[in-house]
Short mmCIF file of C-alpha atoms in Angstrom, two decimals:
data_model
loop_
_atom_site.label_atom_id
_atom_site.label_comp_id
_atom_site.label_asym_id
_atom_site.label_seq_id
_atom_site.Cartn_x
_atom_site.Cartn_y
_atom_site.Cartn_z
CA UNK Z 1 40.69 45.63 -35.51
CA UNK Z 2 43.57 43.80 -33.90
CA UNK Z 3 45.12 43.78 -37.38
CA UNK Z 4 44.28 47.46 -38.21
CA UNK Z 5 46.13 48.76 -34.61
CA UNK Z 6 49.13 46.61 -35.69
CA UNK Z 7 49.03 48.12 -39.35
CA UNK Z 8 49.59 51.48 -38.07
CA UNK Z 9 52.66 50.66 -35.91
CA UNK Z 10 56.28 52.04 -37.39
CA UNK Z 11 57.94 48.88 -38.89
CA UNK Z 12 60.68 48.76 -36.92
CA UNK Z 13 64.57 49.09 -38.60
CA UNK Z 14 65.81 45.53 -36.84
CA UNK Z 15 69.46 46.13 -36.30
CA UNK Z 16 71.80 42.85 -37.88
CA UNK Z 17 74.55 41.47 -35.66
CA UNK Z 18 76.94 43.05 -38.21
CA UNK Z 19 76.22 46.64 -37.66
CA UNK Z 20 75.64 48.82 -34.27
CA UNK Z 21 72.46 49.51 -32.75
CA UNK Z 22 71.01 52.56 -34.24
CA UNK Z 23 70.60 55.98 -32.46
CA UNK Z 24 66.44 55.70 -32.41
CA UNK Z 25 67.04 52.74 -30.09
CA UNK Z 26 69.62 53.80 -28.01
CA UNK Z 27 68.51 53.94 -24.05
CA UNK Z 28 69.80 57.42 -23.55
CA UNK Z 29 67.79 58.73 -26.91
CA UNK Z 30 64.88 61.05 -26.24
CA UNK Z 31 62.45 59.56 -29.41
CA UNK Z 32 62.76 56.18 -27.09
CA UNK Z 33 59.73 57.43 -25.21
CA UNK Z 34 57.99 57.91 -28.44
CA UNK Z 35 58.24 55.32 -30.06
CA UNK Z 36 55.19 52.19 -29.58
CA UNK Z 37 57.99 49.39 -30.75
CA UNK Z 38 60.88 48.67 -29.76
CA UNK Z 39 63.00 45.02 -30.38
CA UNK Z 40 64.50 45.48 -26.61
CA UNK Z 41 67.47 43.99 -25.53
CA UNK Z 42 68.87 42.79 -22.15
CA UNK Z 43 71.97 45.29 -22.06
CA UNK Z 44 69.04 47.87 -22.98
CA UNK Z 45 66.71 46.91 -20.37
CA UNK Z 46 69.18 47.15 -17.66
CA UNK Z 47 70.62 50.16 -18.75
CA UNK Z 48 66.94 51.55 -18.54
CA UNK Z 49 66.27 50.05 -15.24
CA UNK Z 50 69.52 51.99 -13.83
CA UNK Z 51 68.10 55.58 -15.18
CA UNK Z 52 66.64 57.38 -12.48
CA UNK Z 53 62.59 58.23 -13.50
CA UNK Z 54 61.65 61.51 -14.53
CA UNK Z 55 59.15 64.05 -12.80
CA UNK Z 56 57.07 63.50 -16.40
CA UNK Z 57 57.53 59.62 -16.01
CA UNK Z 58 57.07 59.21 -12.57
CA UNK Z 59 53.60 61.52 -12.81
CA UNK Z 60 52.51 58.98 -15.61
CA UNK Z 61 53.11 56.02 -12.90
CA UNK Z 62 51.68 57.46 -10.22
CA UNK Z 63 48.32 58.22 -12.38
CA UNK Z 64 48.58 54.57 -13.69
CA UNK Z 65 48.47 52.83 -10.00
CA UNK Z 66 45.62 55.46 -9.91
CA UNK Z 67 43.59 54.88 -12.39
CA UNK Z 68 44.04 50.63 -11.85
CA UNK Z 69 42.88 51.50 -8.73
CA UNK Z 70 39.82 52.85 -8.95
CA UNK Z 71 39.05 50.00 -11.91
CA UNK Z 72 38.60 47.78 -9.45
CA UNK Z 73 37.42 49.41 -6.28
CA UNK Z 74 34.61 51.46 -8.67
CA UNK Z 75 33.46 47.67 -9.41
CA UNK Z 76 33.72 46.42 -5.94
CA UNK Z 77 32.13 48.97 -4.65
CA UNK Z 78 29.23 49.12 -7.13
CA UNK Z 79 28.43 45.19 -6.66
CA UNK Z 80 28.56 45.51 -3.25
CA UNK Z 81 26.13 48.47 -3.49
CA UNK Z 82 23.59 46.48 -5.31
CA UNK Z 83 23.26 43.95 -3.23
CA UNK Z 84 20.34 46.04 -1.50
CA UNK Z 85 18.52 46.23 -4.66
CA UNK Z 86 19.40 43.23 -7.14
CA UNK Z 87 20.21 40.64 -5.04
CA UNK Z 88 23.72 38.46 -4.97
CA UNK Z 89 22.45 35.92 -7.79
CA UNK Z 90 25.34 34.98 -10.44
CA UNK Z 91 23.41 36.25 -13.46
CA UNK Z 92 23.33 39.80 -11.92
CA UNK Z 93 27.02 39.57 -11.24
CA UNK Z 94 27.71 38.55 -14.64
CA UNK Z 95 25.63 40.96 -16.27
CA UNK Z 96 27.38 43.71 -14.12
CA UNK Z 97 31.01 42.57 -14.40
CA UNK Z 98 30.19 41.90 -18.05
CA UNK Z 99 29.14 45.16 -19.07
CA UNK Z 100 31.77 47.39 -17.28
CA UNK Z 101 34.58 44.88 -18.75
CA UNK Z 102 33.53 45.50 -22.67
CA UNK Z 103 33.34 49.42 -21.70
CA UNK Z 104 36.86 48.84 -20.58
CA UNK Z 105 38.04 47.05 -23.64
CA UNK Z 106 36.20 49.96 -25.76
CA UNK Z 107 37.72 52.40 -24.18
CA UNK Z 108 41.37 50.52 -24.49
CA UNK Z 109 40.66 50.60 -28.12
CA UNK Z 110 39.32 54.16 -28.94
CA UNK Z 111 42.42 55.26 -27.27
CA UNK Z 112 44.46 53.26 -29.36
CA UNK Z 113 43.53 55.28 -32.36
CA UNK Z 114 44.56 58.74 -31.17
CA UNK Z 115 48.15 59.76 -30.30
CA UNK Z 116 48.01 63.12 -28.06
CA UNK Z 117 50.31 65.22 -27.22
CA UNK Z 118 50.89 66.44 -23.36
CA UNK Z 119 48.56 69.19 -23.62
CA UNK Z 120 45.87 67.28 -25.76
CA UNK Z 121 46.62 63.95 -23.30
CA UNK Z 122 45.79 66.35 -20.20
CA UNK Z 123 42.54 67.37 -21.70
CA UNK Z 124 41.45 64.12 -22.36
CA UNK Z 125 42.36 62.46 -19.22
CA UNK Z 126 40.39 65.66 -17.52
CA UNK Z 127 37.43 64.97 -19.38
CA UNK Z 128 37.50 60.91 -18.51
CA UNK Z 129 38.01 61.67 -14.34
CA UNK Z 130 35.30 64.14 -14.62
CA UNK Z 131 33.07 61.62 -16.25
CA UNK Z 132 34.12 59.53 -13.75
CA UNK Z 133 33.64 61.63 -10.68
CA UNK Z 134 30.00 61.94 -11.89
CA UNK Z 135 29.47 58.32 -12.53
CA UNK Z 136 30.57 57.40 -9.59
CA UNK Z 137 28.77 59.97 -7.55
CA UNK Z 138 25.47 59.60 -9.55
CA UNK Z 139 25.96 55.14 -9.37
CA UNK Z 140 27.37 54.59 -5.85
CA UNK Z 141 25.41 57.55 -3.60
CA UNK Z 142 22.83 55.54 -1.02
CA UNK Z 143 20.09 58.66 -2.06
CA UNK Z 144 20.11 58.50 -5.90
CA UNK Z 145 20.44 54.15 -5.89
CA UNK Z 146 17.25 54.67 -3.70
CA UNK Z 147 15.75 57.21 -6.09
CA UNK Z 148 16.66 55.48 -9.16
CA UNK Z 149 15.34 51.76 -8.38
CA UNK Z 150 12.57 52.78 -6.46
CA UNK Z 151 11.46 55.10 -10.00
CA UNK Z 152 12.15 51.55 -12.18
CA UNK Z 153 9.89 49.38 -9.74
CA UNK Z 154 6.81 52.45 -10.32
CA UNK Z 155 7.58 52.13 -14.13
CA UNK Z 156 7.08 48.73 -14.05
CA UNK Z 157 10.39 47.18 -14.30
CA UNK Z 158 10.34 44.37 -11.59
CA UNK Z 159 12.63 41.81 -13.35
CA UNK Z 160 15.94 42.09 -10.82
CA UNK Z 161 18.35 40.88 -14.18
CA UNK Z 162 16.39 44.45 -16.10
CA UNK Z 163 17.37 46.37 -13.68
CA UNK Z 164 20.51 45.38 -13.21
CA UNK Z 165 21.26 45.87 -16.93
CA UNK Z 166 19.42 49.16 -16.73
CA UNK Z 167 21.84 50.63 -13.93
CA UNK Z 168 24.96 48.84 -16.04
CA UNK Z 169 24.12 50.46 -19.29
CA UNK Z 170 23.51 54.27 -17.61
CA UNK Z 171 26.68 53.88 -14.90
CA UNK Z 172 29.14 51.26 -15.90
CA UNK Z 173 29.35 51.69 -19.44
CA UNK Z 174 30.53 55.55 -18.90
CA UNK Z 175 32.36 54.62 -15.88
CA UNK Z 176 34.30 51.74 -17.96
CA UNK Z 177 34.85 53.32 -20.93
CA UNK Z 178 36.18 56.45 -19.38
CA UNK Z 179 38.86 54.10 -16.91
CA UNK Z 180 39.87 52.23 -19.78
CA UNK Z 181 40.42 54.72 -22.25
CA UNK Z 182 42.65 56.95 -19.52
CA UNK Z 183 44.27 53.78 -18.14
CA UNK Z 184 45.14 53.19 -22.33
CA UNK Z 185 46.51 56.93 -22.85
CA UNK Z 186 48.60 56.27 -19.81
CA UNK Z 187 50.05 53.18 -20.53
CA UNK Z 188 51.42 54.48 -24.43
CA UNK Z 189 52.43 57.57 -22.67
CA UNK Z 190 54.61 55.42 -20.07
CA UNK Z 191 58.90 55.41 -20.94
CA UNK Z 192 58.11 51.67 -20.73
CA UNK Z 193 54.35 49.93 -20.98
CA UNK Z 194 55.14 46.97 -19.51
CA UNK Z 195 56.00 48.52 -16.39
CA UNK Z 196 53.37 50.77 -16.75
CA UNK Z 197 51.25 47.40 -16.95
CA UNK Z 198 52.73 46.12 -13.96
CA UNK Z 199 51.68 49.54 -11.90
CA UNK Z 200 48.28 49.57 -13.25
CA UNK Z 201 47.72 45.68 -12.11
CA UNK Z 202 49.28 46.68 -8.32
CA UNK Z 203 46.75 49.39 -8.55
CA UNK Z 204 44.17 47.23 -9.62
CA UNK Z 205 44.97 44.69 -6.50
CA UNK Z 206 44.64 47.55 -4.27
CA UNK Z 207 41.54 48.44 -5.65
CA UNK Z 208 39.88 45.13 -4.26
CA UNK Z 209 41.70 44.81 -1.17
CA UNK Z 210 41.47 48.29 0.23
CA UNK Z 211 37.87 48.43 0.43
CA UNK Z 212 37.34 44.68 1.16
CA UNK Z 213 39.33 44.44 3.61
CA UNK Z 214 39.37 47.71 5.10
CA UNK Z 215 37.78 50.75 4.80
CA UNK Z 216 34.35 49.06 4.15
CA UNK Z 217 34.58 46.69 7.33
CA UNK Z 218 36.08 49.82 9.75
CA UNK Z 219 34.50 52.50 8.25
CA UNK Z 220 31.41 51.40 6.51
CA UNK Z 221 30.59 51.66 2.85
CA UNK Z 222 28.68 55.33 2.83
CA UNK Z 223 32.30 56.56 4.39
CA UNK Z 224 34.03 54.17 1.68
CA UNK Z 225 32.38 56.09 -1.33
CA UNK Z 226 33.20 59.49 0.33
CA UNK Z 227 36.60 58.11 0.31
CA UNK Z 228 36.55 56.86 -3.42
CA UNK Z 229 34.86 60.49 -4.34
CA UNK Z 230 37.56 62.40 -2.66
CA UNK Z 231 40.69 60.55 -4.24
CA UNK Z 232 38.74 61.14 -7.90
CA UNK Z 233 38.63 64.70 -7.19
CA UNK Z 234 42.46 64.73 -5.86
CA UNK Z 235 43.49 62.89 -9.63
CA UNK Z 236 40.93 65.17 -11.29
CA UNK Z 237 42.57 68.45 -10.15
CA UNK Z 238 46.47 66.97 -10.48
CA UNK Z 239 45.82 66.30 -13.97
CA UNK Z 240 44.16 69.85 -14.74
CA UNK Z 241 46.72 72.22 -15.25
CA UNK Z 242 45.03 75.75 -15.90
CA UNK Z 243 41.94 75.06 -14.53
CA UNK Z 244 39.94 78.40 -13.57
CA UNK Z 245 37.67 79.16 -10.36
CA UNK Z 246 34.52 77.92 -11.53
CA UNK Z 247 35.88 74.47 -12.85
CA UNK Z 248 37.14 74.04 -9.30
CA UNK Z 249 33.93 75.37 -7.58
CA UNK Z 250 32.02 72.89 -9.72
CA UNK Z 251 34.56 69.73 -8.61
CA UNK Z 252 34.28 70.89 -4.59
CA UNK Z 253 30.73 71.10 -5.16
CA UNK Z 254 30.09 67.56 -6.58
CA UNK Z 255 32.44 66.00 -3.82
CA UNK Z 256 30.24 68.13 -1.51
CA UNK Z 257 27.06 66.68 -2.88
CA UNK Z 258 28.65 62.80 -2.49
CA UNK Z 259 29.26 63.62 0.93
CA UNK Z 260 25.53 64.36 1.92
CA UNK Z 261 24.17 61.94 -0.09
CA UNK Z 262 26.16 59.32 1.86
CA UNK Z 263 26.28 60.83 5.21
CA UNK Z 264 25.06 59.35 8.52
CA UNK Z 265 22.02 61.65 8.32
CA UNK Z 266 20.97 59.71 5.61
CA UNK Z 267 21.50 56.80 6.42
CA UNK Z 268 18.86 57.61 9.90
CA UNK Z 269 16.36 58.58 7.51
CA UNK Z 270 16.80 55.43 5.04
CA UNK Z 271 16.29 53.62 8.84
CA UNK Z 272 20.00 52.35 8.50
CA UNK Z 273 21.46 50.80 11.27
CA UNK Z 274 24.26 49.11 10.32
CA UNK Z 275 26.45 48.46 6.76
CA UNK Z 276 29.33 46.61 6.68
CA UNK Z 277 31.00 44.72 3.70
CA UNK Z 278 28.14 41.98 3.41
CA UNK Z 279 24.89 43.47 4.80
CA UNK Z 280 22.87 46.43 4.89
CA UNK Z 281 20.85 46.51 8.00
CA UNK Z 282 17.89 48.44 8.45
CA UNK Z 283 14.49 48.88 11.07
CA UNK Z 284 11.54 50.21 9.81
CA UNK Z 285 7.69 50.78 10.78
CA UNK Z 286 5.21 48.52 9.48
CA UNK Z 287 1.99 49.78 8.30
CA UNK Z 288 0.32 48.14 11.33
CA UNK Z 289 2.89 50.38 13.44
CA UNK Z 290 5.58 47.68 14.18
CA UNK Z 291 8.78 47.39 13.71
CA UNK Z 292 10.59 44.70 10.88
CA UNK Z 293 14.17 44.41 10.50
CA UNK Z 294 15.46 44.53 6.67
CA UNK Z 295 18.56 42.71 5.70
CA UNK Z 296 19.89 44.00 2.11
CA UNK Z 297 16.36 45.12 1.52
CA UNK Z 298 14.38 41.76 2.58
CA UNK Z 299 12.37 41.22 5.31
CA UNK Z 300 14.86 38.90 7.58
CA UNK Z 301 12.04 38.47 10.84
CA UNK Z 302 9.15 36.36 8.61
CA UNK Z 303 6.88 38.65 9.21
CA UNK Z 304 4.50 39.08 5.53
CA UNK Z 305 2.12 41.59 5.59
CA UNK Z 306 -0.01 39.66 2.84
CA UNK Z 307 -0.96 36.34 4.32
CA UNK Z 308 -3.87 35.76 5.85
CA UNK Z 309 -2.09 34.33 9.65
CA UNK Z 310 0.26 36.69 9.80
CA UNK Z 311 -1.72 38.94 11.81
CA UNK Z 312 -3.43 36.28 13.74
CA UNK Z 313 -0.09 35.23 14.57
CA UNK Z 314 1.40 38.51 15.58
CA UNK Z 315 -2.03 39.02 17.86
CA UNK Z 316 -1.36 35.64 19.90
CA UNK Z 317 1.98 36.44 20.29
CA UNK Z 318 1.68 39.82 21.87
CA UNK Z 319 -1.70 37.98 23.85
CA UNK Z 320 0.86 36.01 25.12
CA UNK Z 321 3.84 38.35 26.17
CA UNK Z 322 1.93 40.99 27.32
CA UNK Z 323 -0.29 39.19 29.84
CA UNK Z 324 0.80 39.29 33.36
CA UNK Z 325 1.71 36.44 34.66
CA UNK Z 326 1.90 34.92 38.31
CA UNK Z 327 4.81 33.34 37.90
CA UNK Z 328 8.08 34.27 35.58
CA UNK Z 329 7.20 32.69 32.04
CA UNK Z 330 10.12 30.20 30.22
CA UNK Z 331 9.96 31.71 26.16
CA UNK Z 332 11.91 29.99 23.73
CA UNK Z 333 12.99 31.81 20.85
CA UNK Z 334 13.49 30.31 17.67
CA UNK Z 335 15.62 31.85 15.40
CA UNK Z 336 17.54 34.85 15.96
CA UNK Z 337 17.33 36.25 19.22
CA UNK Z 338 18.06 39.71 17.53
CA UNK Z 339 15.03 39.63 15.90
CA UNK Z 340 12.79 40.48 18.53
CA UNK Z 341 12.53 43.97 19.70
#
C-alpha cells in the first residue's frame, strides 16, 4: 500500500546547484499549496514561517486541531464509560484501543487515495462529522449504553471480552475511520503538512488532558459527553457552508437527544449518585427491599443474594442492631463505613 501511494506522487524536478530554483518551488507561488512533496530548503522554510496565514489556512489549522482533539477525547471517554460494563482489564482495553487505531489507519489510507477540491473536501468532512456525531451520541450516552449491554447479556453474550469486541465493531471502528479520513484530508490540504501534523498532535494532547484532568473530575462524565457532542455539532455546522434548515434542525435534535440521554434525570432513574473520572457509584434496591451499593456496576457491600448464608447474616445483623439495649453499644465496622446505610 505504501509503495502504491508513493508511486502516485509527482516526481519532483530537483534543482541543481548551478541553476536557480524553479518557479513551482517558490514559496510565494500559489501552486505550492497543491503539491504533495517539495524539496524544502532552510531559506524557503524561513520565508514560509514569516508569511501570514490566509483565512483558508487558519480554517484548516483549526479543524486539524479539533480533529486531533476528538480522536483522543472520544477514545478516553469511551474507555471510561465502558468501565461499568466491561471492566478495566488489559485485554479489554487492548481490544478497544487496537480496533480504534486500526480504523484510524484505514481512514488515513483511504484519504490518501483521493485528492478532492474545496467543495468536495467540505462535503466529505460534513459526512464524516455527521457520522462522528451519531457515533458519539449512541456510543457514549448512558441510556444507550445501558440498553446495548443489557441486550447483549440477554441474548447470551456473557463474555466481557466479546462484549467489548461487539462495541468496538459497532461504534469505535466507524468513529475511528471517519476521524482518520477527516484528519488526513485536512493534513493534505494544509499549506505545510508537517506543521499541520504538529497542530493535530497538540490537539490530541489536549484531548487527553482536558477530559481526564478538567471536565470529568469537575463536571462529571455525563456533562463531559454533552460538551463533546456540542463541540462536534459546532464543527459540523462550521464545515457546512450551504446547509438547509432541515439539516441544521437534525443536528440540533441530535445534540438535544444527547443532552437528554446524559441528563441528571437519567442518572437519578439509574440510581447513580456519583460519576467521576474513575468510578460510577449507584445505589439500588435489592429484591428483599434493602439497599445495595454498586461501584462500576459491581456490588461493593459484599451482599451476594445467591449465597445461602447471606440472608442469615443480614437477619442476625438487623436483629442485633434493632434490638433495644439498656446501654449504648460499641459497634466495630469492618470495611468502608460508607457502606453502612
